[in-house]
């Protein structure tokens, strides 16, 4: 049964979905991981692919940019297509001297300036956190890799012109990265009794833009994050 944003049928998606933001990255990930991948949806240019990785079923589908866009796709996947876990595989901006471009942040939780999670429990400031078993699987797969950090991130609605004093304070509170999707994903997983995780490559740094990755690097230097996301998805 197709939904307004996913033109697939029941059974077309695996229980585990990797979710980058960029549709082109989703296509490349599917080709890299799953030689038998087939496209199961392509509404508005957002492709979804299903195949097998090391004998286990796996799907990959883009989310687009921002929490509202991800919320649409994740809700439909969780509610109508039998998806049990979604692992966001994306990038984030570094907020702290404790991370460098190329590091990977496994997001244990996600602060946000969005109102999307406000309705989950009115009167309570909801804590958007990762699913423990997915988090543990990713951390176990990282082993002793010092470039992999486990820490909160912040999910912003605005890409530009966020208050610099907030950036500083978030870093002081142990927040390592800024991105635009994880808090909504974690909130949806809690609401729908599903599982979620975000594994993010630090692509640029708010404290030192001279360290920012090039556009080419952003597309190629995410293999560590991808391997950890796969480990979580198939755990």
Tab-separated table of C-alpha atoms in Angstrom:
chain	number	residue	atom	x	y	z
A	1	UNK	CA	0.000	0.000	0.000
A	2	UNK	CA	1.551	3.255	-1.131
A	3	UNK	CA	1.522	6.284	1.144
A	4	UNK	CA	1.538	9.931	0.045
A	5	UNK	CA	5.349	10.016	0.039
A	6	UNK	CA	6.436	6.394	-0.469
A	7	UNK	CA	5.360	4.408	-3.539
A	8	UNK	CA	6.087	0.947	-2.153
A	9	UNK	CA	4.152	-2.121	-1.120
A	10	UNK	CA	4.164	-4.066	2.166
A	11	UNK	CA	7.317	-6.151	2.330
A	12	UNK	CA	9.321	-3.834	0.092
A	13	UNK	CA	11.328	-2.473	3.048
A	14	UNK	CA	13.580	-4.432	5.373
A	15	UNK	CA	13.082	-4.071	9.148
A	16	UNK	CA	16.257	-1.933	9.272
A	17	UNK	CA	16.690	1.244	7.215
A	18	UNK	CA	19.794	3.398	6.828
A	19	UNK	CA	18.750	7.010	6.263
A	20	UNK	CA	21.141	9.604	4.843
A	21	UNK	CA	19.785	13.021	3.992
A	22	UNK	CA	20.937	13.196	0.371
A	23	UNK	CA	19.078	11.057	-2.223
A	24	UNK	CA	22.264	10.698	-4.279
A	25	UNK	CA	24.152	9.446	-1.240
A	26	UNK	CA	21.393	6.902	-0.595
A	27	UNK	CA	21.782	5.613	-4.137
A	28	UNK	CA	25.572	5.349	-3.804
A	29	UNK	CA	25.296	3.607	-0.432
A	30	UNK	CA	22.867	1.075	-1.867
A	31	UNK	CA	25.189	0.328	-4.792
A	32	UNK	CA	28.167	-0.041	-2.451
A	33	UNK	CA	26.537	-2.255	0.164
A	34	UNK	CA	23.946	-4.257	-1.741
A	35	UNK	CA	24.739	-5.518	-5.269
A	36	UNK	CA	21.221	-6.968	-5.379
A	37	UNK	CA	19.538	-3.691	-4.398
A	38	UNK	CA	16.284	-2.782	-6.096
A	39	UNK	CA	14.575	0.583	-6.026
A	40	UNK	CA	11.264	0.312	-4.186
A	41	UNK	CA	10.175	3.973	-4.163
A	42	UNK	CA	11.062	7.236	-5.901
A	43	UNK	CA	8.466	9.834	-4.960
A	44	UNK	CA	9.743	13.429	-5.365
A	45	UNK	CA	13.194	12.081	-6.186
A	46	UNK	CA	13.591	10.442	-2.759
A	47	UNK	CA	14.762	6.953	-3.648
A	48	UNK	CA	14.428	3.921	-1.417
A	49	UNK	CA	16.405	0.709	-2.009
A	50	UNK	CA	16.175	-2.790	-0.564
A	51	UNK	CA	18.594	-5.683	-0.860
A	52	UNK	CA	20.807	-7.846	1.299
A	53	UNK	CA	24.089	-7.192	3.088
A	54	UNK	CA	26.043	-10.237	4.216
A	55	UNK	CA	22.893	-12.277	3.801
A	56	UNK	CA	20.672	-9.996	5.874
A	57	UNK	CA	17.892	-7.748	4.513
A	58	UNK	CA	18.635	-4.030	4.539
A	59	UNK	CA	17.016	-0.906	3.144
A	60	UNK	CA	18.391	2.554	2.443
A	61	UNK	CA	16.252	5.646	1.923
A	62	UNK	CA	16.971	9.365	1.997
A	63	UNK	CA	15.238	11.731	4.406
A	64	UNK	CA	15.777	15.097	2.742
A	65	UNK	CA	16.929	18.019	4.881
A	66	UNK	CA	15.470	19.040	8.210
A	67	UNK	CA	13.291	17.552	10.911
A	68	UNK	CA	9.933	18.044	9.155
A	69	UNK	CA	11.145	16.196	6.048
A	70	UNK	CA	12.644	13.319	8.008
A	71	UNK	CA	9.516	13.099	10.155
A	72	UNK	CA	7.331	12.466	7.109
A	73	UNK	CA	9.424	9.602	5.768
A	74	UNK	CA	10.262	8.042	9.123
A	75	UNK	CA	6.623	8.112	10.245
A	76	UNK	CA	5.440	6.370	7.087
A	77	UNK	CA	8.235	3.780	7.256
A	78	UNK	CA	7.552	2.985	10.898
A	79	UNK	CA	3.749	2.984	10.653
A	80	UNK	CA	3.005	1.415	7.287
A	81	UNK	CA	5.998	-0.590	6.056
A	82	UNK	CA	7.050	-2.737	9.006
A	83	UNK	CA	10.287	-0.848	9.669
A	84	UNK	CA	11.559	-1.395	13.217
A	85	UNK	CA	14.805	0.609	13.273
A	86	UNK	CA	16.119	3.628	11.417
A	87	UNK	CA	19.747	4.682	11.584
A	88	UNK	CA	20.483	8.177	10.343
A	89	UNK	CA	23.859	8.283	8.569
A	90	UNK	CA	24.813	11.877	7.968
A	91	UNK	CA	27.104	14.764	8.760
A	92	UNK	CA	27.283	17.319	11.523
A	93	UNK	CA	29.170	20.476	12.308
A	94	UNK	CA	31.673	20.301	15.142
A	95	UNK	CA	30.879	22.485	18.159
A	96	UNK	CA	33.706	21.596	20.506
A	97	UNK	CA	37.502	21.420	20.535
A	98	UNK	CA	36.980	17.749	21.433
A	99	UNK	CA	36.120	16.864	17.808
A	100	UNK	CA	37.832	17.369	14.465
A	101	UNK	CA	36.501	17.068	10.916
A	102	UNK	CA	36.566	13.401	10.016
A	103	UNK	CA	35.629	12.263	13.516
A	104	UNK	CA	32.370	10.361	14.010
A	105	UNK	CA	29.777	11.268	16.619
A	106	UNK	CA	27.382	8.538	17.736
A	107	UNK	CA	24.541	10.645	19.097
A	108	UNK	CA	23.444	9.395	22.514
A	109	UNK	CA	20.850	12.174	22.602
A	110	UNK	CA	19.741	15.229	20.653
A	111	UNK	CA	18.858	18.641	22.038
A	112	UNK	CA	16.722	20.758	19.735
A	113	UNK	CA	15.290	24.211	19.167
A	114	UNK	CA	12.426	22.662	17.188
A	115	UNK	CA	8.889	22.374	18.538
A	116	UNK	CA	8.278	18.988	16.897
A	117	UNK	CA	8.722	16.973	20.092
A	118	UNK	CA	6.756	19.390	22.292
A	119	UNK	CA	3.487	17.567	21.643
A	120	UNK	CA	4.804	14.206	22.843
A	121	UNK	CA	4.191	15.047	26.513
A	122	UNK	CA	2.829	18.565	27.092
A	123	UNK	CA	4.411	20.243	30.079
A	124	UNK	CA	7.527	18.063	29.930
A	125	UNK	CA	10.810	18.854	28.176
A	126	UNK	CA	11.128	15.517	26.365
A	127	UNK	CA	14.618	13.941	26.254
A	128	UNK	CA	15.306	12.719	22.708
A	129	UNK	CA	17.647	9.759	23.122
A	130	UNK	CA	19.001	6.931	21.007
A	131	UNK	CA	17.926	3.318	21.368
A	132	UNK	CA	20.350	1.591	23.719
A	133	UNK	CA	20.870	-1.636	21.764
A	134	UNK	CA	21.635	0.265	18.550
A	135	UNK	CA	23.959	2.632	20.384
A	136	UNK	CA	25.795	-0.275	22.023
A	137	UNK	CA	26.148	-2.125	18.717
A	138	UNK	CA	27.695	0.921	17.045
A	139	UNK	CA	30.062	1.580	19.952
A	140	UNK	CA	31.098	-2.070	20.107
A	141	UNK	CA	31.838	-2.000	16.377
A	142	UNK	CA	34.017	1.092	16.847
A	143	UNK	CA	36.247	-0.707	19.309
A	144	UNK	CA	39.208	1.444	20.363
A	145	UNK	CA	38.891	3.954	17.507
A	146	UNK	CA	39.602	7.282	19.201
A	147	UNK	CA	37.998	9.206	16.335
A	148	UNK	CA	34.569	7.850	17.344
A	149	UNK	CA	32.869	9.887	20.081
A	150	UNK	CA	29.648	9.156	21.963
A	151	UNK	CA	27.935	12.406	22.955
A	152	UNK	CA	24.834	14.555	22.522
A	153	UNK	CA	24.250	16.630	19.411
A	154	UNK	CA	21.840	19.482	18.779
A	155	UNK	CA	19.230	19.349	16.015
A	156	UNK	CA	18.569	22.828	14.636
A	157	UNK	CA	15.728	24.132	12.500
A	158	UNK	CA	17.915	26.946	11.145
A	159	UNK	CA	21.098	26.257	9.208
A	160	UNK	CA	22.294	29.852	9.219
A	161	UNK	CA	22.482	32.657	11.818
A	162	UNK	CA	22.123	30.681	15.045
A	163	UNK	CA	23.187	32.666	18.162
A	164	UNK	CA	26.925	32.234	18.816
A	165	UNK	CA	26.373	32.293	22.578
A	166	UNK	CA	24.191	29.191	22.227
A	167	UNK	CA	26.929	27.407	20.299
A	168	UNK	CA	29.402	28.178	23.072
A	169	UNK	CA	27.052	27.097	25.836
A	170	UNK	CA	26.100	23.867	24.084
A	171	UNK	CA	29.783	23.003	23.744
A	172	UNK	CA	30.308	23.740	27.444
A	173	UNK	CA	27.494	21.293	28.194
A	174	UNK	CA	29.226	18.492	26.283
A	175	UNK	CA	27.429	18.790	22.951
A	176	UNK	CA	29.802	17.804	20.138
A	177	UNK	CA	27.841	18.368	16.940
A	178	UNK	CA	25.058	20.309	15.276
A	179	UNK	CA	22.780	18.807	12.611
A	180	UNK	CA	19.127	19.002	11.570
A	181	UNK	CA	17.346	15.643	11.982
A	182	UNK	CA	18.239	13.420	14.951
A	183	UNK	CA	15.910	14.846	17.620
A	184	UNK	CA	12.831	14.322	15.467
A	185	UNK	CA	13.903	10.773	14.623
A	186	UNK	CA	14.468	9.918	18.288
A	187	UNK	CA	11.123	11.438	19.251
A	188	UNK	CA	9.258	9.456	16.594
A	189	UNK	CA	10.926	6.218	17.641
A	190	UNK	CA	9.846	6.783	21.238
A	191	UNK	CA	6.314	7.680	20.206
A	192	UNK	CA	5.893	4.657	17.946
A	193	UNK	CA	7.832	2.164	20.114
A	194	UNK	CA	10.526	1.705	17.478
A	195	UNK	CA	14.314	2.082	17.460
A	196	UNK	CA	16.567	4.882	16.198
A	197	UNK	CA	20.176	6.032	16.119
A	198	UNK	CA	22.188	8.785	14.433
A	199	UNK	CA	25.815	8.219	13.389
A	200	UNK	CA	27.359	11.443	12.121
A	201	UNK	CA	30.631	12.365	10.438
A	202	UNK	CA	31.979	15.767	11.482
A	203	UNK	CA	32.264	17.576	8.148
A	204	UNK	CA	33.059	21.111	9.303
A	205	UNK	CA	33.838	23.008	12.482
A	206	UNK	CA	32.053	26.061	13.832
A	207	UNK	CA	35.106	27.105	15.864
A	208	UNK	CA	37.613	26.832	13.000
A	209	UNK	CA	36.169	26.935	9.457
A	210	UNK	CA	39.676	26.484	8.011
A	211	UNK	CA	39.334	22.793	8.952
A	212	UNK	CA	36.131	22.274	6.958
A	213	UNK	CA	35.992	19.337	4.588
A	214	UNK	CA	35.752	19.969	0.860
A	215	UNK	CA	32.603	18.938	-0.984
A	216	UNK	CA	34.500	15.910	-2.327
A	217	UNK	CA	35.644	14.898	1.147
A	218	UNK	CA	32.076	15.090	2.436
A	219	UNK	CA	31.100	12.451	-0.108
A	220	UNK	CA	33.998	10.072	0.493
A	221	UNK	CA	35.090	10.307	4.136
A	222	UNK	CA	32.094	8.728	5.789
A	223	UNK	CA	33.096	5.065	5.642
A	224	UNK	CA	33.587	4.780	9.410
A	225	UNK	CA	30.131	6.178	10.088
A	226	UNK	CA	28.618	3.904	7.469
A	227	UNK	CA	30.255	0.786	8.917
A	228	UNK	CA	29.016	1.636	12.428
A	229	UNK	CA	25.514	2.338	11.125
A	230	UNK	CA	25.421	-1.026	9.341
A	231	UNK	CA	26.602	-2.772	12.504
A	232	UNK	CA	23.763	-1.153	14.440
A	233	UNK	CA	21.164	-1.821	11.771
A	234	UNK	CA	21.929	-5.524	11.563
A	235	UNK	CA	22.653	-6.151	15.252
